[in-house]
């Protein structure tokens, strides 16, 4: 199991040299502490996955972390050493704006929470509310900023867009407004976030792009803005760029620093100082990508991340300047040509660079840009400044760096969002490949083939002796010292094909190759041109079985907004981009189809159907097009338009055009299509029927073209909701079965396999989760035992149906799959608790009788009981729970008894299951000594008796 936290939203790095943890809050609604030495998770709390659990702010004070979540409704305090909850408070509803720690004299005692219409102050020790005050004029005024610096007052800044600013001053003790509301005219100001910041002794600094100037105003003494033109400092804004201000307040009981960063363009920052009414320019940073402030003791430094070579304009979105400018708008960002970056420290008072503080690191492997920079500064024994840096890149990778550029650890947080997954067999070893190479070429002649056989036998002998030598060498060492490190060079298929390569695609557009037995990441590839929210489909076109051709995977990426797609073809074992050029897709793709026909290089043919119903084949060689012409009459596909409630079937013509063959309309005003589920193409069915108690056979209806369509009612009233299920033949459009579950609602989880469909839903009347199972049978006689055709099926199958009560909600569901389909099937059910339940399919059998008869006992049918119990011994992941499980993937192994399982969500977990026990493997406690001694004894006895028999025969002959 591997655990993740997701993309960082807030992070706090303790400012002491010996500190061992970083506290983070993420976009996955997780609060966690990471070990700063190794990057491992010390503790982690996972909130709801919905917007209700979203963390809006995180503040750190000493050993406590204060978080505001659920749009400002919940205030929590965590103990950062062990992750315990100190206290939790429920706040009044209202749109959350900002939270801040508040100090009085020299002690930080309170936390202030600013909402749209009110401000409240809470004690840090127990969370109790000290006071809450309503904000005047909150209908027209947007209150967005909060500031205090230990003087006993809190300043709240509100804005009436394009009119004026309101400055309120509250007393910390009783919440009274100590001064009358100051009204500052500011017609040019639309918002305060990012545009304005407080520096020094409560001086508000705002930037205006139209007049190319800064405006300053003291919150305590002045009532109007003072304009300072930036031309006087020779500073210019980039065209179309919204400038931003980044200031720092190292301690809430003392004033902010008078220095601040002004971002003039995506890669241009200036360090300015406003002191005693004068604005001065300290330093210019031309090629900067990110900036951040950090403080240790009395020293405040500015960290600037720059590109070592020149930045070039790129086309991808989003550049985040420091931790507070997170919500930066989409803007033209910059690409660093050689992917090498420097981090330098500068003293804020003067802007001069601190010597020996450069960290150099390279992102060439991933090709992603840095997105956030967090700094941990500490004073060394000689009073010089040392630091470590945490960098988050746009592909959600975290890197923890120390001087002069050593990567202490890195974490691949994009694996918290796996969206697609396939398992690929590992390649053959060199020796196995040599043996494979012996076959297939008849032109070599007898002598050539004999010499080839000799050379391959020599290679096998060499490999065997090397293996023996390693065994003897390792046997002398203690077990802890034996290194079985897995890397790309020594990857090889094991005897029973239990180790595989897991190819994972994540939502950020990053691909991973992970070795299944150890979880080692062997390769990773970042696709830069993938937009957020894109959908992915991963297909294996060629496996490792076709040596010497390399395996080939194809990834289809579809943009959410433009609906345009592109193909990425790569080798799943090494992660390298393939030499094969995929077709350029000029139209949005609606459906993909992986055909069983292959080209001359053994790559399966992929058909892509666009929105004009035209078909593109990949690869499109002459050989493939000729094969497609021959079998075009038997290629059918379906399209689903959930918005219009339409399912339509098409058939392929010889000239690779399509024609519509059927259409099913499901009225959208009554119900909407939720899921369409077909069968897995790699599934094998071993038995065609079931032997009943009277020795007759009940034949399964095995239609490979069957689609299970699930619909939900558009009416959400609990009395009128329903779930509909339709079983539709994908070739003819014939509705084979339809049923409606009244007073039921989703989310619906469905598994479709062999001749059965199992789906789960929420019963609103009985207020419980239920399973319904459908099984399809032809009857006691088969219509056509040799071949199946959807076009020739006059008799509808018999459908058996039964429902069961399940005591828990479920997160994911999948059926086990094996090489030959002999092993009995189990349902793997992911529970919200993080456990995976392995439930025998026999428990969800619609033929379970209410009253057992002689025949049902003969057939080993379990008597019907509506409750399906959850037994803890059926959990396949024991205590290795998987947070927020999104999917379960199953794959067959080389052993018929064994199925490989990968569950993914916030964590990734891989294991093996044995639905019918390990019937094809000797048990661990198998008595080798006894069986060997018996065999040796028998051989010895045979030899003695043979000798005695010979003596007896000789004696008889002499008589």
Short mmCIF file of C-alpha atoms in Angstrom, two decimals, residues 190-537:
data_model
loop_
_atom_site.label_atom_id
_atom_site.label_comp_id
_atom_site.label_asym_id
_atom_site.label_seq_id
_atom_site.Cartn_x
_atom_site.Cartn_y
_atom_site.Cartn_z
CA UNK A 190 -12.50 46.29 -7.93
CA UNK A 191 -11.15 43.78 -5.40
CA UNK A 192 -8.60 43.62 -2.58
CA UNK A 193 -7.36 40.04 -3.05
CA UNK A 194 -3.82 40.02 -4.44
CA UNK A 195 -4.09 43.70 -5.44
CA UNK A 196 -3.75 45.11 -1.92
CA UNK A 197 -1.63 44.18 1.06
CA UNK A 198 -0.73 45.67 4.42
CA UNK A 199 2.93 46.59 5.04
CA UNK A 200 4.76 48.18 7.97
CA UNK A 201 2.66 49.74 10.73
CA UNK A 202 -0.78 49.16 9.17
CA UNK A 203 -0.12 50.84 5.82
CA UNK A 204 -2.31 49.61 2.98
CA UNK A 205 -0.56 49.35 -0.39
CA UNK A 206 -2.61 48.80 -3.54
CA UNK A 207 -1.59 48.52 -7.17
CA UNK A 208 -3.55 49.96 -10.10
CA UNK A 209 -2.81 48.67 -13.58
CA UNK A 210 -4.61 51.47 -15.46
CA UNK A 211 -2.68 54.41 -13.98
CA UNK A 212 0.60 52.42 -13.61
CA UNK A 213 0.86 53.46 -9.99
CA UNK A 214 0.79 52.35 -6.37
CA UNK A 215 -1.64 53.80 -3.83
CA UNK A 216 -0.76 53.92 -0.13
CA UNK A 217 -2.87 54.77 2.89
CA UNK A 218 -2.25 54.41 6.63
CA UNK A 219 -5.21 52.59 8.19
CA UNK A 220 -4.79 54.34 11.50
CA UNK A 221 -4.11 57.95 10.60
CA UNK A 222 -5.04 58.79 7.00
CA UNK A 223 -8.35 59.00 5.23
CA UNK A 224 -7.26 59.19 1.62
CA UNK A 225 -5.04 57.28 -0.78
CA UNK A 226 -1.69 58.71 -1.81
CA UNK A 227 -0.69 57.97 -5.41
CA UNK A 228 2.92 57.02 -6.32
CA UNK A 229 3.66 56.65 -10.05
CA UNK A 230 5.81 53.64 -10.89
CA UNK A 231 7.55 55.51 -13.71
CA UNK A 232 9.48 57.33 -10.99
CA UNK A 233 11.08 53.95 -10.14
CA UNK A 234 11.48 52.94 -13.83
CA UNK A 235 9.04 50.04 -13.44
CA UNK A 236 6.63 48.92 -16.18
CA UNK A 237 3.72 46.44 -16.13
CA UNK A 238 3.47 43.74 -18.78
CA UNK A 239 0.50 44.20 -21.14
CA UNK A 240 -2.66 42.39 -20.10
CA UNK A 241 -1.14 41.18 -16.83
CA UNK A 242 -2.85 41.79 -13.48
CA UNK A 243 -0.04 42.89 -11.13
CA UNK A 244 0.04 41.47 -7.60
CA UNK A 245 1.48 42.41 -4.23
CA UNK A 246 3.03 39.92 -1.81
CA UNK A 247 3.84 41.19 1.70
CA UNK A 248 4.82 39.36 4.88
CA UNK A 249 3.99 39.63 8.57
CA UNK A 250 6.41 37.26 10.35
CA UNK A 251 4.70 37.61 13.70
CA UNK A 252 1.09 38.61 14.36
CA UNK A 253 2.02 40.57 17.46
CA UNK A 254 4.42 42.86 15.61
CA UNK A 255 4.05 45.00 12.49
CA UNK A 256 4.44 43.66 8.95
CA UNK A 257 7.72 44.09 7.13
CA UNK A 258 7.96 47.35 5.22
CA UNK A 259 9.34 45.43 2.23
CA UNK A 260 7.06 43.71 -0.28
CA UNK A 261 7.17 42.05 -3.69
CA UNK A 262 5.37 43.58 -6.66
CA UNK A 263 4.80 41.18 -9.55
CA UNK A 264 4.96 43.13 -12.81
CA UNK A 265 4.73 40.24 -15.28
CA UNK A 266 4.68 36.41 -15.09
CA UNK A 267 8.47 36.36 -14.70
CA UNK A 268 9.29 39.83 -13.36
CA UNK A 269 9.20 40.69 -9.65
CA UNK A 270 10.43 43.80 -7.84
CA UNK A 271 11.34 44.07 -4.18
CA UNK A 272 10.11 47.44 -2.90
CA UNK A 273 10.14 49.16 0.48
CA UNK A 274 7.67 51.71 1.85
CA UNK A 275 9.11 53.35 4.96
CA UNK A 276 8.38 56.73 6.60
CA UNK A 277 6.23 57.79 3.64
CA UNK A 278 8.90 56.99 1.02
CA UNK A 279 8.79 54.23 -1.57
CA UNK A 280 12.18 52.86 -2.56
CA UNK A 281 13.19 50.16 -5.05
CA UNK A 282 15.53 47.54 -3.51
CA UNK A 283 16.05 44.96 -6.24
CA UNK A 284 14.69 43.72 -9.55
CA UNK A 285 14.20 40.01 -10.36
CA UNK A 286 13.83 39.59 -14.11
CA UNK A 287 13.78 35.83 -14.68
CA UNK A 288 11.92 34.81 -11.52
CA UNK A 289 9.29 32.10 -11.57
CA UNK A 290 8.27 32.06 -7.88
CA UNK A 291 9.00 34.15 -4.78
CA UNK A 292 8.44 33.54 -1.09
CA UNK A 293 9.23 35.16 2.27
CA UNK A 294 10.58 33.34 5.33
CA UNK A 295 11.69 34.44 8.80
CA UNK A 296 13.97 33.03 11.47
CA UNK A 297 14.48 34.95 14.68
CA UNK A 298 14.88 38.58 13.64
CA UNK A 299 16.02 37.84 10.08
CA UNK A 300 13.53 37.89 7.23
CA UNK A 301 14.72 36.68 3.85
CA UNK A 302 13.17 36.54 0.40
CA UNK A 303 13.59 33.36 -1.61
CA UNK A 304 13.49 33.70 -5.38
CA UNK A 305 13.26 30.76 -7.76
CA UNK A 306 14.76 31.57 -11.16
CA UNK A 307 15.48 29.70 -14.36
CA UNK A 308 19.16 29.15 -15.12
CA UNK A 309 18.68 29.86 -18.81
CA UNK A 310 16.30 32.37 -20.33
CA UNK A 311 12.56 31.90 -19.85
CA UNK A 312 10.58 31.49 -23.03
CA UNK A 313 6.85 32.17 -23.41
CA UNK A 314 4.85 28.95 -23.17
CA UNK A 315 1.22 28.21 -23.74
CA UNK A 316 0.11 26.29 -20.68
CA UNK A 317 -1.88 27.94 -17.92
CA UNK A 318 -1.39 29.11 -14.41
CA UNK A 319 1.64 30.45 -12.61
CA UNK A 320 1.41 30.70 -8.84
CA UNK A 321 3.55 33.34 -7.22
CA UNK A 322 4.31 32.21 -3.70
CA UNK A 323 1.92 30.61 -1.31
CA UNK A 324 -0.51 33.49 -0.89
CA UNK A 325 -1.12 34.23 -4.57
CA UNK A 326 -2.68 30.86 -5.20
CA UNK A 327 -5.77 31.87 -7.10
CA UNK A 328 -3.79 33.54 -9.87
CA UNK A 329 -5.70 33.90 -13.09
CA UNK A 330 -4.96 31.95 -16.22
CA UNK A 331 -2.18 33.77 -17.90
CA UNK A 332 0.63 33.12 -20.28
CA UNK A 333 3.23 31.29 -18.28
CA UNK A 334 6.88 30.67 -19.00
CA UNK A 335 8.86 27.63 -19.93
CA UNK A 336 12.44 27.09 -18.85
CA UNK A 337 14.38 25.68 -21.80
CA UNK A 338 16.87 23.46 -19.96
CA UNK A 339 14.57 22.72 -16.96
CA UNK A 340 17.30 23.75 -14.48
CA UNK A 341 16.31 26.15 -11.70
CA UNK A 342 18.11 28.09 -8.97
CA UNK A 343 16.78 29.21 -5.59
CA UNK A 344 18.59 32.14 -3.96
CA UNK A 345 18.07 33.97 -0.69
CA UNK A 346 18.09 37.77 -0.41
CA UNK A 347 18.07 39.92 2.72
CA UNK A 348 14.81 41.89 2.60
CA UNK A 349 16.16 45.05 4.26
CA UNK A 350 18.72 45.70 1.52
CA UNK A 351 17.88 43.27 -1.27
CA UNK A 352 21.43 41.93 -1.31
CA UNK A 353 22.04 38.26 -2.08
CA UNK A 354 23.20 36.05 0.76
CA UNK A 355 26.33 34.16 -0.22
CA UNK A 356 26.40 30.34 -0.33
CA UNK A 357 22.61 30.07 -0.35
CA UNK A 358 22.06 28.75 -3.86
CA UNK A 359 20.10 25.56 -4.44
CA UNK A 360 20.22 24.22 -8.00
CA UNK A 361 17.82 21.50 -9.13
CA UNK A 362 16.68 19.97 -12.40
CA UNK A 363 13.20 19.00 -13.57
CA UNK A 364 14.28 17.52 -16.90
CA UNK A 365 12.84 14.12 -16.13
CA UNK A 366 9.28 15.34 -15.63
CA UNK A 367 9.34 18.46 -17.80
CA UNK A 368 6.88 20.20 -15.45
CA UNK A 369 7.20 23.76 -14.16
CA UNK A 370 7.48 24.68 -10.44
CA UNK A 371 4.17 25.97 -9.14
CA UNK A 372 4.66 26.68 -5.45
CA UNK A 373 7.65 27.41 -3.25
CA UNK A 374 7.81 27.04 0.54
CA UNK A 375 10.97 27.85 2.51
CA UNK A 376 12.22 26.60 5.88
CA UNK A 377 14.92 28.97 7.19
CA UNK A 378 17.12 28.43 10.24
CA UNK A 379 20.20 30.04 11.78
CA UNK A 380 23.35 27.95 11.79
CA UNK A 381 25.82 27.93 14.68
CA UNK A 382 27.95 30.62 13.02
CA UNK A 383 24.80 32.83 12.76
CA UNK A 384 24.60 32.43 8.99
CA UNK A 385 21.29 31.54 7.37
CA UNK A 386 20.67 27.98 6.20
CA UNK A 387 17.47 26.78 4.55
CA UNK A 388 15.54 23.97 2.95
CA UNK A 389 12.97 24.39 0.19
CA UNK A 390 9.77 22.53 -0.65
CA UNK A 391 8.86 22.89 -4.34
CA UNK A 392 5.58 21.72 -5.84
CA UNK A 393 5.49 21.32 -9.62
CA UNK A 394 2.48 21.51 -11.91
CA UNK A 395 2.36 17.69 -12.16
CA UNK A 396 1.79 17.62 -8.35
CA UNK A 397 5.26 16.36 -7.48
CA UNK A 398 6.74 17.52 -4.16
CA UNK A 399 10.51 17.95 -3.89
CA UNK A 400 12.27 18.73 -0.62
CA UNK A 401 15.67 20.28 -1.35
CA UNK A 402 18.65 21.26 0.74
CA UNK A 403 21.83 23.09 -0.13
CA UNK A 404 23.55 22.91 -2.60
CA UNK A 405 20.79 21.14 -4.53
CA UNK A 406 20.43 17.69 -2.98
CA UNK A 407 16.92 16.25 -3.30
CA UNK A 408 16.24 14.93 0.21
CA UNK A 409 13.02 13.26 -0.94
CA UNK A 410 10.26 13.60 -3.50
CA UNK A 411 6.62 12.50 -3.49
CA UNK A 412 4.40 11.85 -6.50
CA UNK A 413 1.14 13.32 -5.22
CA UNK A 414 -0.63 13.02 -8.58
CA UNK A 415 -1.05 9.30 -7.75
CA UNK A 416 -3.79 10.41 -5.32
CA UNK A 417 -5.91 10.89 -8.47
CA UNK A 418 -5.51 7.80 -10.67
CA UNK A 419 -8.13 7.88 -13.43
CA UNK A 420 -7.13 4.95 -15.64
CA UNK A 421 -5.12 1.79 -15.09
CA UNK A 422 -3.94 -1.24 -17.06
CA UNK A 423 -1.68 -4.18 -16.17
CA UNK A 424 0.85 -5.35 -18.75
CA UNK A 425 2.85 -8.59 -18.60
CA UNK A 426 6.57 -8.11 -18.02
CA UNK A 427 8.96 -8.98 -20.89
CA UNK A 428 10.83 -12.26 -21.23
CA UNK A 429 14.38 -12.59 -19.91
CA UNK A 430 17.25 -12.73 -22.43
CA UNK A 431 17.43 -16.50 -22.09
CA UNK A 432 13.68 -16.96 -22.60
CA UNK A 433 13.82 -14.62 -25.59
CA UNK A 434 16.63 -16.73 -27.12
CA UNK A 435 14.43 -19.82 -26.84
CA UNK A 436 11.51 -17.96 -28.43
CA UNK A 437 13.84 -16.88 -31.26
CA UNK A 438 14.50 -20.53 -32.14
CA UNK A 439 11.01 -20.88 -33.53
CA UNK A 440 9.47 -19.02 -36.42
CA UNK A 441 12.29 -18.95 -39.03
CA UNK A 442 12.33 -21.99 -41.31
CA UNK A 443 14.75 -20.43 -43.82
CA UNK A 444 17.77 -21.00 -41.57
CA UNK A 445 18.25 -24.61 -42.65
CA UNK A 446 19.08 -27.64 -40.52
CA UNK A 447 22.66 -26.70 -39.58
CA UNK A 448 21.74 -23.09 -38.83
CA UNK A 449 18.89 -24.17 -36.56
CA UNK A 450 21.15 -26.70 -34.79
CA UNK A 451 23.82 -24.04 -34.14
CA UNK A 452 21.12 -21.65 -32.89
CA UNK A 453 19.86 -24.32 -30.50
CA UNK A 454 23.42 -24.87 -29.19
CA UNK A 455 24.02 -21.16 -28.63
CA UNK A 456 20.70 -20.70 -26.83
CA UNK A 457 21.44 -23.74 -24.60
CA UNK A 458 24.83 -22.18 -23.74
CA UNK A 459 23.12 -18.88 -22.85
CA UNK A 460 20.64 -20.79 -20.64
CA UNK A 461 23.51 -22.61 -18.93
CA UNK A 462 25.28 -19.30 -18.34
CA UNK A 463 22.11 -17.74 -16.85
CA UNK A 464 21.57 -20.81 -14.62
CA UNK A 465 25.14 -20.74 -13.25
CA UNK A 466 24.85 -16.98 -12.58
CA UNK A 467 21.58 -17.63 -10.70
CA UNK A 468 23.20 -20.43 -8.64
CA UNK A 469 26.19 -18.23 -7.82
CA UNK A 470 23.89 -15.43 -6.64
CA UNK A 471 21.96 -17.92 -4.45
CA UNK A 472 25.16 -19.17 -2.77
CA UNK A 473 26.50 -15.61 -2.44
CA UNK A 474 23.26 -14.33 -0.84
CA UNK A 475 22.97 -17.35 1.46
CA UNK A 476 26.10 -16.21 3.38
CA UNK A 477 24.66 -12.76 4.08
CA UNK A 478 22.06 -11.84 6.70
CA UNK A 479 18.59 -11.48 5.17
CA UNK A 480 18.42 -7.75 5.92
CA UNK A 481 21.44 -7.09 3.67
CA UNK A 482 20.14 -8.93 0.60
CA UNK A 483 19.03 -6.32 -1.90
CA UNK A 484 16.36 -7.35 -4.37
CA UNK A 485 16.20 -3.95 -5.99
CA UNK A 486 13.95 -3.79 -9.00
CA UNK A 487 14.92 -1.55 -11.86
CA UNK A 488 14.03 -1.36 -15.53
CA UNK A 489 17.16 -3.31 -16.57
CA UNK A 490 16.48 -6.43 -14.50
CA UNK A 491 12.73 -6.59 -15.14
CA UNK A 492 11.66 -10.06 -16.19
CA UNK A 493 8.53 -12.15 -16.10
CA UNK A 494 8.36 -14.57 -13.16
CA UNK A 495 7.39 -18.21 -13.42
CA UNK A 496 3.66 -17.72 -12.81
CA UNK A 497 3.31 -14.20 -14.26
CA UNK A 498 2.36 -12.73 -10.87
CA UNK A 499 4.54 -9.65 -11.26
CA UNK A 500 3.20 -7.16 -13.79
CA UNK A 501 3.72 -3.59 -14.89
CA UNK A 502 0.92 -1.32 -13.70
CA UNK A 503 0.47 1.57 -16.12
CA UNK A 504 -1.39 4.39 -14.35
CA UNK A 505 -2.77 7.61 -15.79
CA UNK A 506 -3.46 10.45 -13.34
CA UNK A 507 -5.79 13.45 -13.59
CA UNK A 508 -2.86 15.89 -13.86
CA UNK A 509 -1.77 14.22 -17.13
CA UNK A 510 1.13 12.23 -15.69
CA UNK A 511 1.76 8.58 -16.62
CA UNK A 512 3.46 6.09 -14.32
CA UNK A 513 4.92 2.62 -14.75
CA UNK A 514 4.80 0.83 -11.39
CA UNK A 515 6.11 -2.68 -10.70
CA UNK A 516 3.23 -4.51 -9.03
CA UNK A 517 4.98 -6.65 -6.41
CA UNK A 518 7.03 -3.86 -4.76
CA UNK A 519 5.22 -0.68 -5.82
CA UNK A 520 8.45 0.79 -7.23
CA UNK A 521 7.92 3.60 -9.75
CA UNK A 522 10.08 2.53 -12.70
CA UNK A 523 9.24 5.35 -15.09
CA UNK A 524 7.07 8.46 -15.30
CA UNK A 525 6.05 10.71 -18.14
CA UNK A 526 4.30 14.08 -17.96
CA UNK A 527 2.05 15.19 -20.82
CA UNK A 528 2.30 18.97 -20.80
CA UNK A 529 -0.59 19.80 -23.10
CA UNK A 530 -3.26 18.10 -20.97
CA UNK A 531 -5.85 20.52 -19.56
CA UNK A 532 -7.49 20.08 -16.17
CA UNK A 533 -10.63 17.91 -16.24
CA UNK A 534 -9.62 15.96 -19.37
CA UNK A 535 -10.85 12.38 -19.73
CA UNK A 536 -8.53 9.48 -20.54
CA UNK A 537 -8.84 6.04 -22.09
#
